[in-house]
Coordinates of C-alpha atoms in Angstrom, one line a residue:
M203 CA 11.9 7.5 -12.0
K204 CA 8.3 7.0 -11.2
K205 CA 8.7 9.1 -8.1
V206 CA 10.0 11.9 -10.3
I207 CA 6.9 11.8 -12.4
L208 CA 4.5 11.8 -9.5
S209 CA 6.5 14.1 -7.2
S210 CA 4.7 16.4 -4.9
I211 CA 5.7 19.6 -6.8
A212 CA 4.2 18.4 -10.1
A213 CA 1.1 16.9 -8.4
A214 CA 0.3 20.1 -6.7
V215 CA 0.6 22.2 -9.8
L216 CA -1.2 19.8 -12.2
S217 CA -4.1 18.9 -10.0
V218 CA -5.8 22.3 -9.6
S219 CA -9.5 21.7 -8.9
L220 CA -12.2 24.1 -9.9
N221 CA -14.4 22.7 -7.2
A222 CA -12.0 22.5 -4.3
T223 CA -13.5 21.9 -0.9
V224 CA -13.1 24.9 1.5
Y225 CA -12.2 23.9 5.1
A226 CA -11.7 27.4 6.5
T227 CA -11.0 31.0 5.5
V228 CA -8.1 33.2 6.7
N229 CA -8.7 36.9 6.3
G230 CA -11.0 36.1 3.4
E231 CA -8.6 33.6 1.7
D232 CA -9.8 30.0 1.4
V233 CA -8.0 27.0 3.0
N234 CA -8.9 24.3 0.5
D235 CA -8.0 20.9 -0.8
Q236 CA -4.6 22.0 -2.1
D237 CA -3.6 23.5 1.2
I238 CA -4.5 20.2 2.9
A239 CA -2.7 18.1 0.3
V240 CA 0.6 20.0 1.0
L241 CA 0.4 18.8 4.7
M242 CA -0.8 15.3 3.8
R243 CA 2.3 14.6 1.7
A244 CA 4.2 14.2 5.0
M245 CA 1.8 11.4 5.9
Q246 CA 2.6 8.8 3.3
G247 CA -0.2 6.5 2.5
A248 CA -2.7 8.4 4.6
K249 CA -5.9 9.9 3.2
F250 CA -7.4 13.0 4.7
E251 CA -11.0 11.8 4.3
E252 CA -10.1 8.6 6.2
L253 CA -8.6 10.3 9.2
P254 CA -10.5 10.6 12.6
A255 CA -12.3 13.8 13.1
D256 CA -9.8 15.1 15.7
A257 CA -6.9 14.4 13.3
K258 CA -8.7 16.2 10.5
Q259 CA -9.2 19.2 12.7
K260 CA -5.5 19.3 13.6
I261 CA -4.6 19.2 9.9
V262 CA -7.0 22.1 9.1
E263 CA -5.5 24.1 12.0
Q264 CA -2.0 23.5 10.7
A265 CA -3.2 24.6 7.2
V266 CA -4.6 27.8 8.8
E267 CA -1.3 28.5 10.5
R268 CA 0.6 27.8 7.3
K269 CA -1.6 30.3 5.4
L270 CA -1.0 33.0 8.0
L271 CA 2.8 32.4 8.0
T272 CA 2.9 32.3 4.2
T273 CA 1.1 35.7 4.1
E274 CA 3.5 37.1 6.6
A275 CA 6.5 35.8 4.6
T276 CA 5.2 37.5 1.5
K277 CA 4.6 40.8 3.3
S278 CA 8.1 40.7 4.6
G279 CA 9.5 41.3 1.2
V280 CA 11.4 38.0 1.0
E281 CA 10.5 37.7 -2.7
K282 CA 12.9 40.5 -3.4
E283 CA 15.8 38.7 -1.8
K284 CA 18.6 36.9 -3.7
D285 CA 18.0 33.6 -1.8
Y286 CA 14.3 33.6 -2.9
A287 CA 15.2 34.2 -6.5
E288 CA 17.7 31.4 -6.6
A289 CA 15.3 29.0 -4.9
L290 CA 12.5 29.9 -7.3
K291 CA 14.8 29.3 -10.2
R292 CA 15.7 25.8 -8.9
I293 CA 12.0 25.0 -8.4
K294 CA 11.1 26.2 -11.9
A295 CA 13.8 24.0 -13.4
D296 CA 12.7 21.0 -11.4
L297 CA 9.1 21.5 -12.3
A298 CA 9.9 22.0 -16.0
L299 CA 11.7 18.7 -16.0
E300 CA 8.9 16.8 -14.2
V301 CA 6.2 18.2 -16.4
W302 CA 8.3 17.4 -19.5
M303 CA 9.0 13.9 -18.3
K304 CA 5.3 13.3 -17.5
K305 CA 4.4 14.3 -21.1
I306 CA 6.9 11.7 -22.3
Y307 CA 5.5 9.1 -20.0
D308 CA 1.9 9.8 -21.0
G309 CA 2.9 9.4 -24.6
V310 CA 4.3 5.9 -24.2
K311 CA 2.0 3.3 -25.6
V312 CA 2.1 -0.4 -24.9
D313 CA 0.7 -2.9 -27.4
A314 CA -1.9 -5.3 -26.1
K315 CA -0.1 -8.2 -27.7
D316 CA 3.1 -7.4 -25.8
V317 CA 1.1 -7.4 -22.5
K318 CA -0.3 -10.9 -23.3
D319 CA 3.0 -12.2 -24.5
Y320 CA 4.7 -11.1 -21.3
Y321 CA 2.0 -12.9 -19.3
D322 CA 2.3 -16.1 -21.3
K323 CA 6.2 -16.1 -21.1
N324 CA 6.5 -15.3 -17.4
A325 CA 4.1 -17.7 -15.7
D326 CA 6.3 -18.0 -12.6
K327 CA 5.9 -14.3 -11.8
F328 CA 2.2 -14.6 -11.5
M329 CA 1.8 -17.6 -9.3
Q330 CA -0.3 -17.0 -6.3
P331 CA 0.7 -19.2 -3.2
A332 CA -1.5 -21.7 -1.6
T333 CA -3.7 -20.2 1.1
V334 CA -5.9 -21.4 3.9
K335 CA -8.8 -19.8 5.7
A336 CA -8.6 -20.5 9.4
R337 CA -9.7 -19.8 13.0
H338 CA -7.8 -20.4 16.1
V339 CA -8.1 -20.5 19.9
L340 CA -5.0 -19.1 21.7
V341 CA -4.5 -20.1 25.3
K342 CA -1.6 -19.8 27.8
T343 CA -1.0 -23.5 28.7
E344 CA -0.8 -26.8 26.8
Q345 CA -3.4 -28.3 29.2
E346 CA -5.9 -25.5 28.3
A347 CA -5.4 -26.2 24.6
K348 CA -5.9 -30.0 25.3
D349 CA -9.2 -29.2 27.1
V350 CA -10.4 -27.1 24.1
I351 CA -9.5 -30.0 21.7
K352 CA -11.4 -32.4 24.0
E353 CA -14.6 -30.2 23.9
L354 CA -14.4 -30.3 20.1
D355 CA -13.8 -34.0 19.8
G356 CA -16.4 -35.8 17.7
L357 CA -17.8 -32.7 16.1
S358 CA -17.8 -31.9 12.4
G359 CA -19.3 -29.6 9.9
Q360 CA -21.4 -26.7 11.1
K361 CA -21.5 -28.1 14.7
L362 CA -17.7 -28.0 14.8
N363 CA -17.6 -24.5 13.4
D364 CA -20.2 -23.2 15.8
K365 CA -18.6 -24.7 18.9
F366 CA -15.1 -23.5 17.8
V367 CA -16.4 -19.9 17.5
E368 CA -18.0 -20.2 20.9
L369 CA -14.7 -21.5 22.5
A370 CA -12.6 -18.9 20.7
T371 CA -14.9 -16.1 21.9
T372 CA -14.9 -17.3 25.5
K373 CA -11.4 -18.7 26.0
S374 CA -9.0 -17.3 23.5
T375 CA -6.5 -14.7 24.8
G376 CA -5.6 -13.4 21.3
P377 CA -7.1 -10.3 19.7
S378 CA -9.0 -12.4 17.3
G379 CA -11.0 -14.1 20.1
Q380 CA -13.8 -11.6 19.9
G381 CA -14.2 -12.4 16.3
G382 CA -14.6 -16.1 17.0
G383 CA -10.9 -16.7 16.3
E384 CA -11.3 -15.6 12.7
L385 CA -7.9 -15.1 10.9
G386 CA -9.2 -15.0 7.3
W387 CA -7.1 -16.2 4.3
F388 CA -3.3 -16.3 4.7
A389 CA -0.3 -17.8 2.9
A390 CA 2.3 -19.9 4.7
N391 CA 4.8 -17.0 5.0
Q392 CA 2.3 -14.8 6.7
M393 CA 2.3 -16.8 10.0
V394 CA 5.0 -18.0 12.3
K395 CA 6.3 -21.4 11.0
P396 CA 4.9 -23.8 13.7
F397 CA 1.5 -22.3 13.1
S398 CA 1.7 -22.4 9.3
D399 CA 3.1 -25.9 9.3
A400 CA 0.1 -27.1 11.4
A401 CA -2.5 -25.1 9.5
F402 CA -1.3 -26.2 6.0
A403 CA -1.2 -29.9 7.1
L404 CA -5.0 -29.8 7.7
K405 CA -7.8 -30.4 5.3
K406 CA -10.9 -28.3 5.1
G407 CA -13.1 -28.8 8.2
E408 CA -10.3 -30.3 10.3
I409 CA -8.8 -29.2 13.6
T410 CA -5.3 -29.8 15.1
K411 CA -5.4 -32.8 17.3
T412 CA -2.5 -31.7 19.4
P413 CA -1.8 -28.2 20.7
V414 CA 0.5 -26.0 18.5
Q415 CA 3.0 -24.1 20.4
T416 CA 4.4 -20.7 19.3
Q417 CA 6.0 -17.7 21.1
F418 CA 2.4 -16.5 21.6
G419 CA 1.2 -19.5 23.5
F420 CA -0.7 -22.7 22.6
H421 CA -3.1 -22.8 19.6
V422 CA -5.9 -25.0 18.5
I423 CA -6.5 -24.4 14.8
L424 CA -9.6 -25.0 12.6
V425 CA -9.2 -24.8 8.8
E426 CA -12.4 -23.6 7.2
D427 CA -11.2 -23.7 3.6
T428 CA -8.2 -24.1 1.4
K429 CA -6.9 -22.8 -1.9
A430 CA -4.2 -24.5 -3.9
A431 CA -1.4 -22.5 -5.5
E432 CA -2.5 -21.1 -8.9
K433 CA -1.5 -18.8 -11.6
A434 CA -3.2 -15.4 -11.4
T435 CA -5.6 -14.8 -14.3
F436 CA -4.6 -12.5 -17.1
D437 CA -7.4 -10.1 -16.2
V438 CA -6.2 -9.7 -12.7
V439 CA -2.6 -8.8 -13.6
K440 CA -3.2 -7.1 -17.0
A441 CA -2.9 -3.6 -15.7
Q442 CA 0.1 -4.4 -13.6
I443 CA 1.9 -5.8 -16.6
E444 CA 0.9 -2.9 -18.8
N445 CA 2.2 -0.4 -16.2
G446 CA 5.5 -2.3 -15.9
L447 CA 6.1 -2.4 -19.6
K448 CA 5.2 1.2 -20.0
M449 CA 7.6 2.2 -17.2
E450 CA 10.4 0.2 -18.8
K451 CA 9.8 1.8 -22.2
F452 CA 9.8 5.2 -20.5
R453 CA 13.0 4.5 -18.7
I454 CA 14.7 3.5 -21.9
L455 CA 13.5 6.6 -23.7
V456 CA 14.7 8.9 -21.0
A457 CA 18.1 7.1 -20.7
D458 CA 18.6 7.3 -24.5
K459 CA 17.7 11.0 -24.5
A460 CA 20.1 11.7 -21.7
K461 CA 22.9 9.8 -23.5
T462 CA 22.3 11.8 -26.7
L463 CA 22.3 15.1 -24.8
R464 CA 25.5 14.2 -22.9
K465 CA 27.3 13.2 -26.1
N466 CA 26.6 16.6 -27.6
A467 CA 27.4 18.6 -24.3
K468 CA 30.6 19.8 -22.7
V469 CA 30.7 18.1 -19.3
T470 CA 33.5 18.6 -16.8
I471 CA 33.4 16.4 -13.6
K472 CA 35.2 18.2 -10.7

């Protein structure tokens, strides 16, 4: 249902900007943000402003071509044809439905007390898993991993960390090697099991005393910090809960409306 509200048709019509960026002109007509947005809808999750310069240029070129083709289509007299009229009628009906449903959605209110009650009564839904912050050295053979562990033997604290970064940078075959083996924070299910099992068995500031084998090779792991599983704070999940409750209220409103309309309509299924 959310996809209906935020569909590309409604978004294009409802987001007209008075200060649209102009990327090109075609026979005196601007190619602006809205023209770019039409093409970007095919690239889900991508943002035009974050694309590389060459990719942006390609999008702008496509928008120019689309503008030229659209003008040619209009000149051809296609708007007078039956197919055009039928398609326009369908688009208008879809757009009317979406704008109407958006008005309903925007009118849905969620009480702050309901949001807090939901948080208090559904603690299990807001548990954040235990995580560790780690580095690793990845090598091809078990002996290489043992040699790394030997070089780290007896070190602790900052000296251990500094030496580990040095070895990761010079010996690790993994992509994280150039970053000193940095893996950042991760939960157990974000790594392959042998690696996770070894990492989560360590305390802060400890390294694996034996090589850890995975399908990628042999690892030596340093755990820099740990976080126990905990319940996300209300402030962190408040907006998420509010949006969920609002969507549920909206779904019920629309379903009830559809049920009432159907009860009073003559429907024949063929």
